[in-house]
Coordinates of C-alpha atoms in Angstrom, one line a residue:
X34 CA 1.3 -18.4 -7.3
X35 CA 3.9 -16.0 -5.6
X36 CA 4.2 -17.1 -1.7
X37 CA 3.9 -14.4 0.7
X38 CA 6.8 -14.6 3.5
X39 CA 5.8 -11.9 5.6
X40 CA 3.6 -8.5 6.1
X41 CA 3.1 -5.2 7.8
X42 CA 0.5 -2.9 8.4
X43 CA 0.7 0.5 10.4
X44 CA -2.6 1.4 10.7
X45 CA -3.9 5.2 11.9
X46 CA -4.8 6.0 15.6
X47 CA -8.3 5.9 16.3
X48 CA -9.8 9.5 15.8
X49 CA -11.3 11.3 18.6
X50 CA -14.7 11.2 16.2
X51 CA -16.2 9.8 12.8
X52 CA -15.3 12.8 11.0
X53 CA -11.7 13.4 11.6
X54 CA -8.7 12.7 9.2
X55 CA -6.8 9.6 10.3
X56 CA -3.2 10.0 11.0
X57 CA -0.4 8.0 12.3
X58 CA 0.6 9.4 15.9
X59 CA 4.5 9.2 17.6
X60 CA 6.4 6.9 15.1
X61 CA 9.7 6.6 17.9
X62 CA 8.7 3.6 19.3
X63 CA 8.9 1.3 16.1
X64 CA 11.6 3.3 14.8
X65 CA 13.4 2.1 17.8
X66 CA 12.4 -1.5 17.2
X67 CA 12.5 -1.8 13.7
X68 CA 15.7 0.2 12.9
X69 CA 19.4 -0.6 13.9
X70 CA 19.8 3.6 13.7
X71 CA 17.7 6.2 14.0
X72 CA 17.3 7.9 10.1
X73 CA 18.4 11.6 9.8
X74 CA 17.0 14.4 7.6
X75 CA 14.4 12.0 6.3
X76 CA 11.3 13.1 5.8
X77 CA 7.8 11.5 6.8
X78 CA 7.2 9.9 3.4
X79 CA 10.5 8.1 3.7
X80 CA 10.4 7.3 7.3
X81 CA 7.1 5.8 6.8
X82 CA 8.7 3.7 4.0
X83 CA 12.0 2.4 6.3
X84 CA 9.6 1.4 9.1
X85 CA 7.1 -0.6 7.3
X86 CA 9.6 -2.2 5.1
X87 CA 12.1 -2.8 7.9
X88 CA 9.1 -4.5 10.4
X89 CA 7.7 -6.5 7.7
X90 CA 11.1 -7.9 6.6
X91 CA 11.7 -8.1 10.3
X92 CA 8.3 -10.7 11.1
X93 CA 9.6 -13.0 8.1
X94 CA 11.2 -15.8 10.0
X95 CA 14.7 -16.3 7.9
X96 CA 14.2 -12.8 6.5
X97 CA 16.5 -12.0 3.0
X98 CA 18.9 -9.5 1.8
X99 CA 21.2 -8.9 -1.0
X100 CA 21.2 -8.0 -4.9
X101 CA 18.3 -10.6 -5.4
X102 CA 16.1 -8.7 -3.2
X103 CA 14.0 -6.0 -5.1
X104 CA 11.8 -3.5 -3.4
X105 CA 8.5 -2.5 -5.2
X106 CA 6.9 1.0 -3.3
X107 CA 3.7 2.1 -4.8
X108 CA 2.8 6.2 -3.7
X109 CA -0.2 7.3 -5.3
X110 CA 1.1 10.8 -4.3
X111 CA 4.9 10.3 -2.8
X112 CA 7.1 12.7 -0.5
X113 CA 4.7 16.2 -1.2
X114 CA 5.7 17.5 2.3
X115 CA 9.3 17.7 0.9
X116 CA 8.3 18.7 -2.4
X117 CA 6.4 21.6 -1.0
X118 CA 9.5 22.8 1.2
X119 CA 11.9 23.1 -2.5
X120 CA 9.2 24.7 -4.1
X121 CA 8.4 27.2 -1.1
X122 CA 11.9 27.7 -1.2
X123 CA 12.6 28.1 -4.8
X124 CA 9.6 30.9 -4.8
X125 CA 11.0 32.9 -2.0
X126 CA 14.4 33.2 -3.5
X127 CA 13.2 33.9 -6.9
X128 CA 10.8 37.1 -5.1
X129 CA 14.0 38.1 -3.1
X130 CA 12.6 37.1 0.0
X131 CA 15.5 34.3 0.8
X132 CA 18.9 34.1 -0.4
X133 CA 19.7 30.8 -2.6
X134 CA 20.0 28.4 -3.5
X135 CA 17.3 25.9 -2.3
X136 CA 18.5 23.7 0.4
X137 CA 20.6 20.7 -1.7
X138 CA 19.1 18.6 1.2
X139 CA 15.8 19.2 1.0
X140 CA 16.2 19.3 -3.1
X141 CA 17.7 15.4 -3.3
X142 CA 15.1 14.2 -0.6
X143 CA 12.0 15.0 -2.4
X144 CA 13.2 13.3 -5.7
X145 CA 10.7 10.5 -5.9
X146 CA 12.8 7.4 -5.4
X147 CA 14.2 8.8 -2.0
X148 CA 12.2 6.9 0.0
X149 CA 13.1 3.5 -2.0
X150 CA 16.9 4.5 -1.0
X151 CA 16.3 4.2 2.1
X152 CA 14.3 1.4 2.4
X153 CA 17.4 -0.5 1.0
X154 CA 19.3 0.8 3.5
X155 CA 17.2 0.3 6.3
X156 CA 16.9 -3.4 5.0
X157 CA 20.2 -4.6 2.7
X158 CA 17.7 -4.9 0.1
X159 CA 20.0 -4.5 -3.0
X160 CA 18.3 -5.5 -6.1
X161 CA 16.3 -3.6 -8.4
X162 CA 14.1 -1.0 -6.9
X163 CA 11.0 0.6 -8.2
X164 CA 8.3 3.3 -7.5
X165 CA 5.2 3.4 -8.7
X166 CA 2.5 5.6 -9.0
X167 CA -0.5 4.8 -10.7
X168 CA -3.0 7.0 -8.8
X169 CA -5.8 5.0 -7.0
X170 CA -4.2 1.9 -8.0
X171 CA -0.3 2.1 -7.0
X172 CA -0.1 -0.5 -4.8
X173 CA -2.0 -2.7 -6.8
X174 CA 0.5 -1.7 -9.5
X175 CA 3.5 -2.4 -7.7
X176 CA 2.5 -5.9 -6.9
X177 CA 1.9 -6.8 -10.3
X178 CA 5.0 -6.2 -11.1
X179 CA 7.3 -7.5 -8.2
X180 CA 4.9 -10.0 -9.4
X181 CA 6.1 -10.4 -12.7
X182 CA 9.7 -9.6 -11.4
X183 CA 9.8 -13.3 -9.6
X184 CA 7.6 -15.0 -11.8
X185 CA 10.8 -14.2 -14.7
X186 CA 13.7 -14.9 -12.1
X187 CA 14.7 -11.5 -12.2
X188 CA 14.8 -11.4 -8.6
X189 CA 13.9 -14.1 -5.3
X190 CA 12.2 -11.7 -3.3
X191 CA 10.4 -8.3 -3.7
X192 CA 9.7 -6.2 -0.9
X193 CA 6.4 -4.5 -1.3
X194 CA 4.7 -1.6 -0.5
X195 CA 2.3 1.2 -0.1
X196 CA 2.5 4.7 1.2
X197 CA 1.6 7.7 1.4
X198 CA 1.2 10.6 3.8
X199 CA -1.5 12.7 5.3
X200 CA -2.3 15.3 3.2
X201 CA -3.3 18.6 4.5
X202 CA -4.3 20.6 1.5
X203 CA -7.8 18.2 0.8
X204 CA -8.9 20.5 -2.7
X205 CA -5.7 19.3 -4.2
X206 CA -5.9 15.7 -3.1
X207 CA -9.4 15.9 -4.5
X208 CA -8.3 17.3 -7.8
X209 CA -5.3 15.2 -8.7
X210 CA -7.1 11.7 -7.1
X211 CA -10.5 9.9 -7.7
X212 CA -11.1 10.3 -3.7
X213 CA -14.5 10.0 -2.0
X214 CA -15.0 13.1 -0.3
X215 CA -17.8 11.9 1.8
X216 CA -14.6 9.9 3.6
X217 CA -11.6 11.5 6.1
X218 CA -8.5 11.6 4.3
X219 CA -6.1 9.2 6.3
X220 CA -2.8 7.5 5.6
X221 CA -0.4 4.7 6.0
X222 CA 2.3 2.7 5.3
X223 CA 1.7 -1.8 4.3
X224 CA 4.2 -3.9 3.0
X225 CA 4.3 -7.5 1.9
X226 CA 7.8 -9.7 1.6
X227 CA 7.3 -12.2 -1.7
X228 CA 9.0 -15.0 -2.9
X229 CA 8.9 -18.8 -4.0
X230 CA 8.0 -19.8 -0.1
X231 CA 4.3 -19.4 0.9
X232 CA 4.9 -19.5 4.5
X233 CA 2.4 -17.2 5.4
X234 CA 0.0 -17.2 1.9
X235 CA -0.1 -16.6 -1.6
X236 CA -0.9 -13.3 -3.8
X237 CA -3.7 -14.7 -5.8
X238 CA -3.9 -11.8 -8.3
X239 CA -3.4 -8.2 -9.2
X240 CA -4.8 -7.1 -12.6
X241 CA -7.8 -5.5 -14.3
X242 CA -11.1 -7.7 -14.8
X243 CA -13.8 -6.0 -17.2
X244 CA -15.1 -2.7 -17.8
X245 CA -16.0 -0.4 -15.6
X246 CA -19.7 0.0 -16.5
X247 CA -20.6 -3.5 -16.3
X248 CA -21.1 -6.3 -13.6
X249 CA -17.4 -7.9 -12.8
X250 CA -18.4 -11.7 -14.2
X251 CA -14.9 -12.5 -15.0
X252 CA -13.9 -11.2 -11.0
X253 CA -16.6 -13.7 -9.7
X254 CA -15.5 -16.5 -12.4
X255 CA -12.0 -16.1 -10.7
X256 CA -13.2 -16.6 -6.9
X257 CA -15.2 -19.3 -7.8
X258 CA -11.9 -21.1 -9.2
X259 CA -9.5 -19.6 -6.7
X260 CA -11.3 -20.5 -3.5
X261 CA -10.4 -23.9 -1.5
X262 CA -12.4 -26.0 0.4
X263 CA -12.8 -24.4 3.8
X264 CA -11.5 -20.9 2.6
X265 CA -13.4 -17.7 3.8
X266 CA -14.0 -14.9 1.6
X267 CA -13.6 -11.2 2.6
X268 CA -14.5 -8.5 0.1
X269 CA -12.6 -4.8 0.9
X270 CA -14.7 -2.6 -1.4
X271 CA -12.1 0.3 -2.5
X272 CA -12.5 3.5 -4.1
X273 CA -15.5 3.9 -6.6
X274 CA -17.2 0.8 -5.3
X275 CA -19.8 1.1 -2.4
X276 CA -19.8 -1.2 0.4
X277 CA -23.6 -1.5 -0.6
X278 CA -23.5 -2.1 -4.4
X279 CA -25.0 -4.5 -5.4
X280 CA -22.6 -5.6 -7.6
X281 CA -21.0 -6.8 -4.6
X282 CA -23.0 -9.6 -3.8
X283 CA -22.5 -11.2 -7.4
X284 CA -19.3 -12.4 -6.1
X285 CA -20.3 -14.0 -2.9
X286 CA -20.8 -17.3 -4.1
X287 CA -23.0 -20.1 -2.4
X288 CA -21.8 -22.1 0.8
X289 CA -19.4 -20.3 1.5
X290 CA -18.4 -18.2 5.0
X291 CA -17.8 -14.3 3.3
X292 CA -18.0 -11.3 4.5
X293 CA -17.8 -7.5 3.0
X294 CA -15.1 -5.5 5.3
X295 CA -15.5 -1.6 5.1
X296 CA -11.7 -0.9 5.5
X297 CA -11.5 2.9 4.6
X298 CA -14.3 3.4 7.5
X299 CA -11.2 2.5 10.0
X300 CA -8.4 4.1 7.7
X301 CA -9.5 6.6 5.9
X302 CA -9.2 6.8 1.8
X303 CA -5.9 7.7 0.5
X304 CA -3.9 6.5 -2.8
X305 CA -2.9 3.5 -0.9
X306 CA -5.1 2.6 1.5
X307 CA -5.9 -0.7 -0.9
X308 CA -2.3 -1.9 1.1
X309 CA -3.6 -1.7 4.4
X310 CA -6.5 -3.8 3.6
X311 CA -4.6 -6.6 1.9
X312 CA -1.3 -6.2 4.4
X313 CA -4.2 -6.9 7.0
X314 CA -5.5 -10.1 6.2
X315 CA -2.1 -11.4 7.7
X316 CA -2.9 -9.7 10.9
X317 CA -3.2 -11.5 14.3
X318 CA -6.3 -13.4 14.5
X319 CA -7.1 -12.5 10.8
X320 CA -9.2 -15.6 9.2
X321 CA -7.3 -17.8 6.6
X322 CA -9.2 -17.9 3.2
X323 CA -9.3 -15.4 0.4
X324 CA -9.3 -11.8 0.6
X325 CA -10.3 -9.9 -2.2
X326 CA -9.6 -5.9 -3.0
X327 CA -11.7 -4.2 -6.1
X328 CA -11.8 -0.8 -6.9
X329 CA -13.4 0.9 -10.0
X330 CA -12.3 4.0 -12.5
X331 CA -11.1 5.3 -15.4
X332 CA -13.1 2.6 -17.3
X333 CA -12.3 -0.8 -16.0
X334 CA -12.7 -2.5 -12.6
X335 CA -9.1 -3.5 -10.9
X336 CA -8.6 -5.7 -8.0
X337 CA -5.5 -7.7 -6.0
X338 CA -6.4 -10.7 -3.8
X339 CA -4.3 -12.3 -1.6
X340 CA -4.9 -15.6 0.7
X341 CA -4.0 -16.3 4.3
X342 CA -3.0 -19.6 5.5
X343 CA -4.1 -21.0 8.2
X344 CA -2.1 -20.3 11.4
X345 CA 0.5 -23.1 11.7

């Protein structure tokens, strides 16, 4: 299995009720930990990205740079803010409202590997970066294949991650995601540090199990022969599975301490909410064991698991 180093999770501030959006408040105190400069004409997408790449690789305790470094960003739904801002401004030139051209600034920040530039610089991470979108599933997408990456000695280490920003406009997160919209929308930005070295865990899996209309046997055959001796077992239901299915309790087996934990309740749902739940089992007073994320759509059930060591 690939060893996990290090992680990060910034989680959203507590809302003022149930029912509220969960956002991330004042980001200036991390920045200012995390970062040997403050960033410039970056936008929140991006600046999300720096700091949780730059605080993860921070917490790793001899933490890597260079070519052989690769950084892996999953965004269900990337920089929109900026996006938005060239197209507003793009429309009001070409109605005579502005005088052009859109801002070249604005243009070459909302191009969607941005943020991945600046997560290298922000870390001296140098080798092959990626972005991947993959909807409901671009987190669990980018591990696969930082995954893969190491597994062919393409690379040593892979930084990565999963954000994405508050969205205001909810009808077209709706319409362009398979979002819950019984939940708040919330956001967030997790990162894990791979390698050889599992000084902190191991990423178990990250791949599809079974169709979508049937019970997940080969998902439970896999827990069975994945857990240790001693291991807990956390389920983090994700989008299109119920905390309450009943599927759910297939894959509890016997004698074993395990637990279902109703992330998005805390976070939010959002394209990449499945990083904050796995980025979280490495959290301060976190139980070592296995921790297991499914979700289910478009026809097959997909889940990442990862396993926290115990505390040395």
């Amino acid at each position: 299995m690939t060893g996990i180093l290090s992680a990060f999770a910034l989680w959203p501030d507590a809302p003022a009720s149930a029912a509220d959006d969960r956002r991330i408040g004042d980001l200036s105190a991390l920045e200012a930990r995390v970062l040997a400069e403050r960033p410039r004409r970056v936008g929140r997408h991006a600046r999300l990205s720096m700091l949780g790449a730059a605080a993860c690789l921070r917490d790793a305790a001899n933490p890597p740079a260079g070519p052989r470094v690769g950084i892996y960003l999953g965004s269900a739904l990337g920089n929109t803010a900026q996006e938005h801002e060239v197209v507003e401004q793009a429309v009001a030139v070409a109605a005579g409202l502005a005088e052009g051209p859109a801002s070249p600034v604005a243009f070459a920040a909302s191009v969607s590997n941005s943020a991945t530039f600046h997560v290298s610089r922000a870390t001296g991470a140098l080798g092959p970066n990626l972005v991947v979108s993959q909807e409901m599933r671009s987190f669990e997408g980018a591990l696969a294949a930082a995954d893969l990456a190491i597994a062919c000695g393409d690379i040593d280490f892979a930084l990565v991650g999963g954000v994405d920003e508050h969205q205001a406009d909810r009808r077209t997160v709706w319409r362009r995601l398979d979002l819950d919209p019984a939940l708040p929308l919330g956001e967030g930005t997790a990162w894990l540090l791979l390698g050889r070295d599992a000084t902190r865990g191991e990423l178990a899996w990250s791949d599809r199990f079974g169709p979508a209309d049937a019970p997940p046997d080969v998902l439970a055959g896999r827990i069975r022969d994945t857990l240790r001796p001693g291991d807990a077992l956390v389920l983090l239901p994700g989008p299109g599975v119920d905390a309450n299915d009943p599927a759910l309790g297939a894959l509890l087996p016997a004698g074993v301490a395990a637990w279902i934990d109703d992330y998005r309740a805390r976070c939010g749902t959002f394209g990449t909410a499945a990083g904050l739940a796995i980025a979280g089992a490495f959290a301060p007073g976190a139980a070592p064991g296995l921790y297991v994320h499914l979700s289910r759509g478009h026809g097959t059930w997909w889940s990442a698991a990862v396993r926290r060591n115990p505390d040395p």
